[in-house]
Coordinates of C-alpha atoms and ligand atoms in Angstrom, one line a residue:
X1 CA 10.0 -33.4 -38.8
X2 CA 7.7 -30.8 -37.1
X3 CA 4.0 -30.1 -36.9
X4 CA 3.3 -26.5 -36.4
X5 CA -0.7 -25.4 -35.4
X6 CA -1.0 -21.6 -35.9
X7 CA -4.4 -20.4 -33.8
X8 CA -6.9 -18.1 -34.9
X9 CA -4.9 -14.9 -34.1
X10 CA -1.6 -15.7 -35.3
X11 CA -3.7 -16.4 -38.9
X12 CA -5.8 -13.2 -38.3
X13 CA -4.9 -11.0 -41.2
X14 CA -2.1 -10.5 -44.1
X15 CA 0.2 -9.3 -41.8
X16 CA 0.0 -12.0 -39.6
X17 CA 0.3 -15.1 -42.4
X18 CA 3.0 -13.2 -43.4
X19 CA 5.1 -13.9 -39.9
X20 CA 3.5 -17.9 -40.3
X21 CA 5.4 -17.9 -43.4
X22 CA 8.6 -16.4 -42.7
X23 CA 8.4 -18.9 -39.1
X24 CA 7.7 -22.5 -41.8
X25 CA 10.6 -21.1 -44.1
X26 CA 13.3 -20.2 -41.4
X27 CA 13.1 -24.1 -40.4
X28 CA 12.9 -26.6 -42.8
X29 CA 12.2 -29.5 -40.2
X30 CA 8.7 -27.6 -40.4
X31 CA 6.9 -29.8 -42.9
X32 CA 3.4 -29.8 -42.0
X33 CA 0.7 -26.4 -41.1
X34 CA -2.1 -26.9 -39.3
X35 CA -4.2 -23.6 -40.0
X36 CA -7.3 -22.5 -37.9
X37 CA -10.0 -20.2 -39.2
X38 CA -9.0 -16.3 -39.2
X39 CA -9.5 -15.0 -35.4
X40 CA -10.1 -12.1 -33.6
X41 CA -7.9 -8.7 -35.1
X42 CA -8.1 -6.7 -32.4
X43 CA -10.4 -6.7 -29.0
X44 CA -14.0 -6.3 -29.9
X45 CA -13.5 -8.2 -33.3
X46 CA -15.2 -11.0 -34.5
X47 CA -13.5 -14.5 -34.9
X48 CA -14.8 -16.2 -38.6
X49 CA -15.9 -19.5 -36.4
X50 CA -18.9 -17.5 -34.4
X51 CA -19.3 -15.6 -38.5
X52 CA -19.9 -19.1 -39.8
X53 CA -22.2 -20.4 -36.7
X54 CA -24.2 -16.7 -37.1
X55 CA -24.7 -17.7 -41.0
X56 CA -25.7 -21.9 -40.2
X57 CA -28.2 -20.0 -37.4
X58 CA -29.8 -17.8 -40.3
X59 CA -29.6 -20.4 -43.0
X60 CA -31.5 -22.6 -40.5
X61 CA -33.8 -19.7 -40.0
X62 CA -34.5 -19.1 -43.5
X63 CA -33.1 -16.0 -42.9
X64 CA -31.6 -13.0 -44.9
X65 CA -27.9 -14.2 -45.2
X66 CA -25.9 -11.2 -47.5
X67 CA -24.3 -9.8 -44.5
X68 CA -22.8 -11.6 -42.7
X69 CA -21.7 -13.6 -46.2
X70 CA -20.2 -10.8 -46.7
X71 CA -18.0 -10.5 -44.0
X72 CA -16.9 -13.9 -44.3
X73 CA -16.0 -13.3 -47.8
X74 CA -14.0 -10.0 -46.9
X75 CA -11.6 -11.6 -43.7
X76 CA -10.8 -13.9 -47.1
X77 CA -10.4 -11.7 -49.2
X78 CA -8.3 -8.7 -47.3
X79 CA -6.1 -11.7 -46.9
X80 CA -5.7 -12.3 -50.5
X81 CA -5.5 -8.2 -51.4
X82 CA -2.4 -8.1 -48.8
X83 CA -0.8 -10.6 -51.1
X84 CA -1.6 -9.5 -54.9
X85 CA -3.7 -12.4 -55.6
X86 CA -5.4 -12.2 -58.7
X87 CA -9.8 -12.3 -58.3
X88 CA -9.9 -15.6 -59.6
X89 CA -7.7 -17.5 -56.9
X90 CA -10.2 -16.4 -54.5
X91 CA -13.4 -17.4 -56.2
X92 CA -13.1 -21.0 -55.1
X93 CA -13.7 -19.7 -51.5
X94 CA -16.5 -17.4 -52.7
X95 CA -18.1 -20.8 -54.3
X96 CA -17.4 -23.0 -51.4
X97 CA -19.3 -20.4 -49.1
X98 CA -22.1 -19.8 -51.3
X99 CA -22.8 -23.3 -51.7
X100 CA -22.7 -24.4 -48.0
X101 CA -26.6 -23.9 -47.3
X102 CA -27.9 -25.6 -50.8
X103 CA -26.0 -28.7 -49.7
X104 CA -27.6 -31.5 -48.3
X105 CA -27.2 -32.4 -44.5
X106 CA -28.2 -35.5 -42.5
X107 CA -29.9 -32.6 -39.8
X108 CA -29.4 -29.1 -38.8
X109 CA -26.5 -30.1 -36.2
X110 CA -24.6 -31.5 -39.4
X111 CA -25.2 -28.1 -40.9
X112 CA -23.7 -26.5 -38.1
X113 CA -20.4 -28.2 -38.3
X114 CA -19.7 -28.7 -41.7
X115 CA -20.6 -24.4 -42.0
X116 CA -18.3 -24.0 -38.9
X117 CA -15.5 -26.7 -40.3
X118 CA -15.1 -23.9 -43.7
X119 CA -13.4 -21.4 -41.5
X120 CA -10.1 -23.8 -41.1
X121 CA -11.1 -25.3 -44.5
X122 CA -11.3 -22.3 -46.6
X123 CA -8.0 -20.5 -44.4
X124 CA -6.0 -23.8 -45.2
X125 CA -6.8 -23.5 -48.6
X126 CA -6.0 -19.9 -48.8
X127 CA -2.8 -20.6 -47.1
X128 CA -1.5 -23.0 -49.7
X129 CA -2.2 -20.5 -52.4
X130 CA -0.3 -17.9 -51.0
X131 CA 2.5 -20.0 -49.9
X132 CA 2.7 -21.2 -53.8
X133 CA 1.9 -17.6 -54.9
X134 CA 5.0 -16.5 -52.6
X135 CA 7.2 -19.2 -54.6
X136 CA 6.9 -21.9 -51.9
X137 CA 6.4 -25.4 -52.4
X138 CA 2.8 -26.4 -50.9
X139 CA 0.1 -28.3 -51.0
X140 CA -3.4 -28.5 -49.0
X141 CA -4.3 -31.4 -47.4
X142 CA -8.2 -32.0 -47.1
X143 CA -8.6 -34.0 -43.8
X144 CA -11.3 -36.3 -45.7
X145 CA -8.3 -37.4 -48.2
X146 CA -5.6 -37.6 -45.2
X147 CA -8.7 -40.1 -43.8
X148 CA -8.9 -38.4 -40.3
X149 CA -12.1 -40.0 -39.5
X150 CA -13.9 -38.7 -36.4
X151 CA -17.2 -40.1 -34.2
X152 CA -20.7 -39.2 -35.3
X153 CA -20.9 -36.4 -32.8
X154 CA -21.3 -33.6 -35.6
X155 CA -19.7 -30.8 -33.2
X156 CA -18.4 -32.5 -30.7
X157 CA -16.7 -35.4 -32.2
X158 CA -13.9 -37.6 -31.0
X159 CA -11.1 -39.2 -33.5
X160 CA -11.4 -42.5 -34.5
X161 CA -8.5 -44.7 -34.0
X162 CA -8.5 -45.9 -38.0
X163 CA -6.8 -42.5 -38.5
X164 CA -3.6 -43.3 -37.4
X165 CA -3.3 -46.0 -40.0
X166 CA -4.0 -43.6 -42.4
X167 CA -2.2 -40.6 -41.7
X168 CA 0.9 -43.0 -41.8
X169 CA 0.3 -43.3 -45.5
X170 CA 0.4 -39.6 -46.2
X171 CA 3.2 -38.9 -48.4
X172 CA 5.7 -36.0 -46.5
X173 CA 7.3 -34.3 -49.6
X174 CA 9.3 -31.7 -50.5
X175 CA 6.3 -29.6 -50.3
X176 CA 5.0 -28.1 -47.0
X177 CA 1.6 -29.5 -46.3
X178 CA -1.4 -27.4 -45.7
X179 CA -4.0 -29.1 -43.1
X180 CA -7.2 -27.4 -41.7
X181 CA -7.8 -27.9 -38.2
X182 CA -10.7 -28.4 -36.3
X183 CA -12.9 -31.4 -38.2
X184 CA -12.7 -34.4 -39.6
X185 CA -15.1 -36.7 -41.1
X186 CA -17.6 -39.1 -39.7
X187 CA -17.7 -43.1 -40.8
X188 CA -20.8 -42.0 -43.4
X189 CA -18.9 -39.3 -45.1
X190 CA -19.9 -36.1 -42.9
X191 CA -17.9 -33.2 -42.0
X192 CA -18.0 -33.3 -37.9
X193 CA -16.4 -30.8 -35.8
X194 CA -14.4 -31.2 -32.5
X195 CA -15.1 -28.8 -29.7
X196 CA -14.3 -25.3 -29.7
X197 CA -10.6 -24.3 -30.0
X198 CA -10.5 -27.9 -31.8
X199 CA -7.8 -26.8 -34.2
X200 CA -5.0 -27.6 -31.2
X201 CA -6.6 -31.6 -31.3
X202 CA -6.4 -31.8 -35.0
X203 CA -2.1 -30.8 -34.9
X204 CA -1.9 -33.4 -32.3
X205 CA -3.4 -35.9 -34.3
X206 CA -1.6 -35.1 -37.6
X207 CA 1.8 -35.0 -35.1
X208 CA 1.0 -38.3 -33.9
X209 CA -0.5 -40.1 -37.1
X210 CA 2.4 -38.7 -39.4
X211 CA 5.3 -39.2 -36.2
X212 CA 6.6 -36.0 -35.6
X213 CA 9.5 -35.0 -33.4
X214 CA 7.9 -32.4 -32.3
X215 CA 4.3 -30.3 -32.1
X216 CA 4.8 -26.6 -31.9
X217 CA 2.3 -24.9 -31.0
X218 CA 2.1 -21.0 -32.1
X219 CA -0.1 -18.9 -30.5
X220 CA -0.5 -15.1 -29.3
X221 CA 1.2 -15.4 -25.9
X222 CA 5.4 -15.8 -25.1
X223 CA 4.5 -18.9 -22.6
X224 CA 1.9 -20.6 -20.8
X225 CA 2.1 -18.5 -18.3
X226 CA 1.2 -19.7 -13.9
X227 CA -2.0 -18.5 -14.3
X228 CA -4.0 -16.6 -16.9
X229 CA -2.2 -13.5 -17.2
X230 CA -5.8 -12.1 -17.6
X231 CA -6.6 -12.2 -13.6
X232 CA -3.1 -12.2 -12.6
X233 CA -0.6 -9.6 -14.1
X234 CA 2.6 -10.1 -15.5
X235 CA 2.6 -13.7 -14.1
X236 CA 5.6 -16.4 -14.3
X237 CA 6.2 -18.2 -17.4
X238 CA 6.3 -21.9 -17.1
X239 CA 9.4 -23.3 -19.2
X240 CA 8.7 -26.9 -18.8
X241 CA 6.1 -28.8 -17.9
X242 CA 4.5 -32.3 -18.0
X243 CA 1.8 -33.4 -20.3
X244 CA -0.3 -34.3 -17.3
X245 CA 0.0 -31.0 -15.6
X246 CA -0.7 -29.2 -19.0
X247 CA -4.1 -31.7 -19.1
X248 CA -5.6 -30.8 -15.7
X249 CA -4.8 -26.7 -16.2
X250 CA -6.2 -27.2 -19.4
X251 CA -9.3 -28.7 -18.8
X252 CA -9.8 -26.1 -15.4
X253 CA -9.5 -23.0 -17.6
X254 CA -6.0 -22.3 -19.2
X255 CA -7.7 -22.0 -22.8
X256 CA -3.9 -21.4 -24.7
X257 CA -4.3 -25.5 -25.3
X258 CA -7.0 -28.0 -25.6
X259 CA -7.1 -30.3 -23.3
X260 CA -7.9 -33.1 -25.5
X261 CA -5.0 -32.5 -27.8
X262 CA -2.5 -33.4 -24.7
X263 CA -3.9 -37.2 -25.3
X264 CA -2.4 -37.9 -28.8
X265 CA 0.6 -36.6 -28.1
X266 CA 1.0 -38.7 -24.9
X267 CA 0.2 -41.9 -26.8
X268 CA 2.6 -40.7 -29.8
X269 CA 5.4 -39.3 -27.1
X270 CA 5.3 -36.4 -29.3
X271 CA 6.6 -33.2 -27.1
X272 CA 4.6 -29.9 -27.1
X273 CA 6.0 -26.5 -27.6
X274 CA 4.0 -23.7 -26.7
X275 CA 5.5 -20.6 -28.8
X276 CA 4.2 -16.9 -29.8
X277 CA 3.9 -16.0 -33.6
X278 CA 4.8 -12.2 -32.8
X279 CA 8.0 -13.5 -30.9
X280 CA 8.9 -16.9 -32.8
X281 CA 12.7 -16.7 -31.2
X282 CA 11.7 -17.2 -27.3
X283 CA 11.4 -20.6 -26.6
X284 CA 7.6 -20.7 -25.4
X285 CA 6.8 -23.7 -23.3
X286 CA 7.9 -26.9 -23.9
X287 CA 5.6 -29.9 -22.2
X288 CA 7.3 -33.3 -22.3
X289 CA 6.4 -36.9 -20.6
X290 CA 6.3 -37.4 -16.7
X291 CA 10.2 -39.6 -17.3
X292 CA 11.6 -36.0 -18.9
X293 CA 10.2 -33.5 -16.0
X294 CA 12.2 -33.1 -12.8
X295 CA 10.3 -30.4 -11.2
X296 CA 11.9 -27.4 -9.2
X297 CA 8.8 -25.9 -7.5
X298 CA 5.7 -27.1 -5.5
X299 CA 2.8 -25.6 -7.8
X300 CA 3.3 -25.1 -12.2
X301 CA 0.3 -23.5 -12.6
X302 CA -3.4 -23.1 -10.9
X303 CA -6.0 -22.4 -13.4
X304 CA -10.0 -21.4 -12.9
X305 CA -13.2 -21.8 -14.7
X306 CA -16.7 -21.1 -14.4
X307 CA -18.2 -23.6 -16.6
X308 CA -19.2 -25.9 -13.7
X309 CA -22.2 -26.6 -11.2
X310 CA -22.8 -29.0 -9.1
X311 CA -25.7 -30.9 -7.5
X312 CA -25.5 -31.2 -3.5
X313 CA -27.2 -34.2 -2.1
X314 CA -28.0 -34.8 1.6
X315 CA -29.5 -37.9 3.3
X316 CA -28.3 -40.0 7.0
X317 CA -26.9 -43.1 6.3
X318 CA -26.1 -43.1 2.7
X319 CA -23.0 -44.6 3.6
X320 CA -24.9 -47.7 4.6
X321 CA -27.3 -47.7 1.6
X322 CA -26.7 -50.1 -1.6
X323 CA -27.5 -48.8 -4.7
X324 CA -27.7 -45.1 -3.8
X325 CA -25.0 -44.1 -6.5
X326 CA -26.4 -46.9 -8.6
X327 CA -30.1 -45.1 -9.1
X328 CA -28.2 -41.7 -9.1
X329 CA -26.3 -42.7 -12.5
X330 CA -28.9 -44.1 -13.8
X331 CA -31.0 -41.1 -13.9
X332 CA -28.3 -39.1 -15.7
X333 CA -28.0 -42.2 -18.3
X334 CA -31.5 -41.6 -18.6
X335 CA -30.8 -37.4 -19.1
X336 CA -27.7 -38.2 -21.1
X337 CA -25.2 -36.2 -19.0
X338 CA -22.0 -37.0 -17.9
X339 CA -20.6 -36.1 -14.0
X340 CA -17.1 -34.8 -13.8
X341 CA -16.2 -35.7 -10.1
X342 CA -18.6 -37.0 -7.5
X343 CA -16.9 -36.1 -3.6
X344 CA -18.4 -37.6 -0.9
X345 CA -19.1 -37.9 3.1
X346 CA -20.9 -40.2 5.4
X347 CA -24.3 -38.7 4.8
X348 CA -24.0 -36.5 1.7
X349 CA -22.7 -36.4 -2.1
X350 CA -21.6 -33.1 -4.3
X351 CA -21.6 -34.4 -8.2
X352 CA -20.2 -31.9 -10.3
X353 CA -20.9 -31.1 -13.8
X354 CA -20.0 -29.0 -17.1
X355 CA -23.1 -27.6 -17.2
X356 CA -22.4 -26.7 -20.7
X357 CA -24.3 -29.9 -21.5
X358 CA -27.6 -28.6 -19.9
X359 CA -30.4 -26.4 -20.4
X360 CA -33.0 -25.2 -18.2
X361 CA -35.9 -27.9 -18.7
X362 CA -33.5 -31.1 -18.5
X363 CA -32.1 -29.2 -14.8
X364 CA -35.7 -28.9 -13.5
X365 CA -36.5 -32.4 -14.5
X366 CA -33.5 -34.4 -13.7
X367 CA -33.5 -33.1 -10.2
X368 CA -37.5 -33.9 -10.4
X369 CA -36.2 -37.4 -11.5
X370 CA -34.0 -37.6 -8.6
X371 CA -36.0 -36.7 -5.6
X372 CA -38.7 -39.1 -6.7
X373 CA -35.8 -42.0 -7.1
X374 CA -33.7 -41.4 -4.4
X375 CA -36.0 -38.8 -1.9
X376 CA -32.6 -37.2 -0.4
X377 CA -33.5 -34.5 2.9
X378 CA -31.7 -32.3 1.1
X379 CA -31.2 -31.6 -3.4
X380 CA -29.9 -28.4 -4.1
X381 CA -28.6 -27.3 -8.1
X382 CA -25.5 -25.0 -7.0
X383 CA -25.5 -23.0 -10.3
X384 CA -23.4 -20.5 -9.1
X385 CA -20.0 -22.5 -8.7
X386 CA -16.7 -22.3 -9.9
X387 CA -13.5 -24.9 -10.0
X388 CA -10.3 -23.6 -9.3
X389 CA -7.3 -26.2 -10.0
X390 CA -4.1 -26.0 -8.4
X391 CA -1.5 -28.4 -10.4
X392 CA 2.0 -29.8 -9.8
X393 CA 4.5 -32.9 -10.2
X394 CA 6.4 -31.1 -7.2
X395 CA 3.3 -31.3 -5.1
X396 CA 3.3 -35.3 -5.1
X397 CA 6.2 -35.9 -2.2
X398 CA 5.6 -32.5 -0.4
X399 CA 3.4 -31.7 2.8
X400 CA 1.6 -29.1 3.7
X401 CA 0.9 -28.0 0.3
X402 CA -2.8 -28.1 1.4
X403 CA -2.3 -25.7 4.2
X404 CA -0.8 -23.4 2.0
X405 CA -3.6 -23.2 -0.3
X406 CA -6.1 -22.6 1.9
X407 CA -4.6 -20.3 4.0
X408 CA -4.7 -17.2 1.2
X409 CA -8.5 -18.5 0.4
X410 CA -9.4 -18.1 4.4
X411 CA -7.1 -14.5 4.5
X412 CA -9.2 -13.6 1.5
X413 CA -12.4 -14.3 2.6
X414 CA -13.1 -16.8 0.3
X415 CA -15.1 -19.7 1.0
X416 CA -14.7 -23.2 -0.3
X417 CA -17.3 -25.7 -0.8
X418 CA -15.2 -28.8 -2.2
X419 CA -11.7 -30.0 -1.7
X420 CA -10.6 -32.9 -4.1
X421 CA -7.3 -34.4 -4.0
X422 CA -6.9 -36.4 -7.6
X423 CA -5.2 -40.1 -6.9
X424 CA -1.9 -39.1 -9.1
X425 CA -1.7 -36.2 -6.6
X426 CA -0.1 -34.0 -8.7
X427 CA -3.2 -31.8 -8.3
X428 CA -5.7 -30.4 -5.8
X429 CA -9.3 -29.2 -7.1
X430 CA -11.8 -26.7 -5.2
X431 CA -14.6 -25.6 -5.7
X432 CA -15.9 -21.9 -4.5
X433 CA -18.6 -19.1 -5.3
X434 CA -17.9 -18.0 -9.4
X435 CA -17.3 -14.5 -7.7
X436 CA -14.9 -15.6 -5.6
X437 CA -12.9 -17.4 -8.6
X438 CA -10.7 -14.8 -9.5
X439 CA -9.3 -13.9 -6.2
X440 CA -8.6 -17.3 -5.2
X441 CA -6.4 -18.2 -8.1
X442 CA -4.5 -14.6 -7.5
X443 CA -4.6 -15.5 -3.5
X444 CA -3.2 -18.8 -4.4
X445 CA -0.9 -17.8 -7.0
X446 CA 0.7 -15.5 -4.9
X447 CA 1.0 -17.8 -2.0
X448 CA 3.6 -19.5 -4.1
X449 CA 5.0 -17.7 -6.6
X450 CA 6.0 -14.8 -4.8
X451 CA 8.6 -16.4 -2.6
X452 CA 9.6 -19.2 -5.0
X453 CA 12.2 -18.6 -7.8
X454 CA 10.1 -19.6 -11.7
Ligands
LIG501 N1 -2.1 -19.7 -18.3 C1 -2.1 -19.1 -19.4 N2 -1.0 -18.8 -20.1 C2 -1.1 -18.2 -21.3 N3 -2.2 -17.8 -21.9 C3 -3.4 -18.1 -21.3 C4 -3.4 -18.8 -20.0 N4 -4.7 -18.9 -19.7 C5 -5.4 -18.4 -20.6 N5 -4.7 -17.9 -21.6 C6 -5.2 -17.2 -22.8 O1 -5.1 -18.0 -23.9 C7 -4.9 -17.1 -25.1 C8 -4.4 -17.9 -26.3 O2 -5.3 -19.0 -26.6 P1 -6.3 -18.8 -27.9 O3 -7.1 -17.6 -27.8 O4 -7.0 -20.1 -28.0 O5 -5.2 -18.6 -29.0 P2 -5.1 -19.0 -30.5 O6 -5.9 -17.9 -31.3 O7 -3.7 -19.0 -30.8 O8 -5.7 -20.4 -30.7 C9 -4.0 -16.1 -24.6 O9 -4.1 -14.9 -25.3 C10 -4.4 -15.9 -23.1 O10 -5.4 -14.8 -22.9
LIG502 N1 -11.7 -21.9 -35.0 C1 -12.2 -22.8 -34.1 C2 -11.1 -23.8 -33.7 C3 -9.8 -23.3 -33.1 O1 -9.0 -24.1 -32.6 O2 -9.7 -22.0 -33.1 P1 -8.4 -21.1 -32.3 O3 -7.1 -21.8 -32.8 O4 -8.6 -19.7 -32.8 O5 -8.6 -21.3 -30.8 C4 -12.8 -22.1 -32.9 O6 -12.8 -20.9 -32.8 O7 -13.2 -22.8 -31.9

């Protein structure tokens, strides 16, 4: 049995739900949809997610609403006009909008989600109609009746491990079944988003809970490609790969899947296939366990993104001092931040972040907190930083590799402030101006793609 996730642009319009349902009926295996919420049309469109989060802002705001209700409504409803449907198969979807700000939420972050959470919910839904309308058998799945039960982090919520127990009691029919991605439900009953471009975590769960041979994974690109063919052009698809490597590219920038999603399917053995809804017959990418990957070149993939900075700390002798790191994370504990890596020398420290989690005033006083509790010669918030990722199982046995990275970077001009080996050593992070990010991954990419067969 498969799990297929469809992302926001293969589920963008009529045309497009029309390929998803030709790709479920060519393969019966294909039991189980995950649907995101409608996505971008064309460049310059509007995805319904950042609709919904513009309509929880102005509902918060007690503002006027009818607008952007309305364009909502109409991404629904030119769906349901490409198929015939009758007006009254789209007034549940009408109802469930207008209802969403006179229902009662624990706090305006709850709002959020569970107004966010109706793009999937109400495209799922939609989906199952026309699926029946079309003659198919189907049926929607609400996540809160599948019991995917998620922590009380209401847009940034992890899943709870109960919800393997009871996914394995969903019955798999005859009929295909219809899940949204992207939410689940909290312990008290709550709708509670995962991160952004969630939808991929949700098909890995379902894939996992309900056992799955296999996850496909359809999306608007042939491949995961060596790098994001939006810096480099016409770059090498990558035909296999390991769930490890697909984990480190995907956290450092290569957005096609969520890096959380690779952990499911690791602890379910579930293999990933990347494919293209336009172009269903290529065979994508397919990412498998570390015991199934025998890799052919030095580098997969090297990935970049800018959602990083970092905090430089100088002082002689921290090597010698007890407790230095100690007082360090205690003052984020205090902040409630997380680090994501921490390099360090004899006298100094970088700790870098996902500065995502920050704004302004906690910056200014956490660093505040940290020169009175620590009283380093030197503190400096590097805003402007970038982390560019350079990932592969053939790396591991090979030397040299580091050379060859940083030789394009130096020919380039491009400086680098951080060089971390991870301990599996299947990948090499650095760290460098956000300016500078682009060239190095094209610099680097190049280095080793234009010699080496794909
Ligand atoms: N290395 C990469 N290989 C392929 N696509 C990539 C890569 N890095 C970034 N992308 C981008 O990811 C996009 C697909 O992801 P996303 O927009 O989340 O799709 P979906 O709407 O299917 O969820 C591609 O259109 C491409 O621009
Ligand atoms: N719709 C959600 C979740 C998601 O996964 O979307 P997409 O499949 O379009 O990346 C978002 O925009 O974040």
């Amino acid at each position: 049995m498969k799990v297929v996730k469809f992302g926001g642009s293969s589920l963008a319009d009529g045309p497009q739900f029309e390929k998803v349902i030709s790709i479920m009926k060519t393969d019966p295996e294909r039991q189980v949809i995950i649907t995101s919420a409608p996505g971008k049309r064309h460049d310059g469109d509007i995805k319904v997610t950042d609709l919904l989060i513009k309509y929880a802002e102005l509902t918060i705001k007690h503002a006027d609403t009818s607008d952007v209700f309305n364009q909502i409504f109409s991404r629904y409803q030119a769906i349901g006009d490409y198929f015939n449907l009758d007006e009254d198969a789209l007034a549940p979807i009408w109802q469930a909008l207008s209802e969403l700000p006179t229902t009662d939420y624990p706090d305006d972050d709850y709002l959020l989600a569970a107004f966010k959470a109706h793009g999937e919910r109400l495209n799922a839904r939609l989906m199952a109609t026309v699926m029946t309308h079309l003659g198919l058998k189907a049926r929607f799945v609400d996540p809160k009746e599948a019991g995917i039960i998620v922590s009380d982090e209401p847009n940034n919520a992890t899943v709870l491990p109960e919800t393997y127990q009871h996914l394995s009691h969903v019955d798999v029919d005859d009929s295909i079944l219809v899940f949204p991605g992207f939410f689940g439900f909290t312990p008290e009953g709550q709708i509670a988003t995962f991160s952004r471009g969630g939808s991929d975590i949700t098909g890995a769960i379902v894939a996992r809970g309900l056992k799955a041979d296999l996850y496909e994974n359809f999306t608007d690109v042939d491949a995961i490609y060596a790098a994001n063919p939006k810096l480099v052009a016409h770059p090498l698809a990558i035909h296999r790969m390991t769930y490890r490597e697909m984990r480190e590219l995907s956290y450092a920038g290569f957005s096609v899947f969520h890096d959380e999603a690779i952990i499911p399917a690791i602890q379910g053995e579930i293999p990933i296939n990347v494919k293209n809804t336009n172009r269903p017959n290529l065979p994508g990418t397919l990412i498998v366990p570390e015991k199934d990957f025998k890799p052919a070149q030095t580098i997969t993939g090297v990935a970049s993104s800018t959602r990083f900075a970092a905090l430089y700390l100088h002082r002689y002798l921290l090597n010698k001092e007890v407790g230095f790191t100690l007082k360090l994370l205690q003052v984020f504990k205090k902040y409630n931040v997380s680090y994501e890596h921490m390099p360090s020398g004899i006298d100094d420290l970088t700790v870098i972040f996902d500065k995502t989690q920050f704004d302004e005033d906690t910056v200014h006083n956490m660093c505040h907190d940290i020169q009175e509790a620590l009283d380093p010669d030197t503190l400096e918030w590097i805003d402007d930083y970038a982390i560019i990722m350079v990932v592969g199982e053939g790396m591991r046995n090979q030397v040299g590799v580091i050379e060859q990275i940083i030789q394009p970077l130096a020919q380039h001009d491009i400086g680098v402030h951080m060089i971390n080996q991870g301990a599996s050593r299947i990948s090499i992070m650095l760290g460098t101006r956000r300016a500078d990010a682009g060239e190095a991954v094209k610099s680097i990419y190049n280095a080793f793609f234009s010699s080496e067969p794909a």
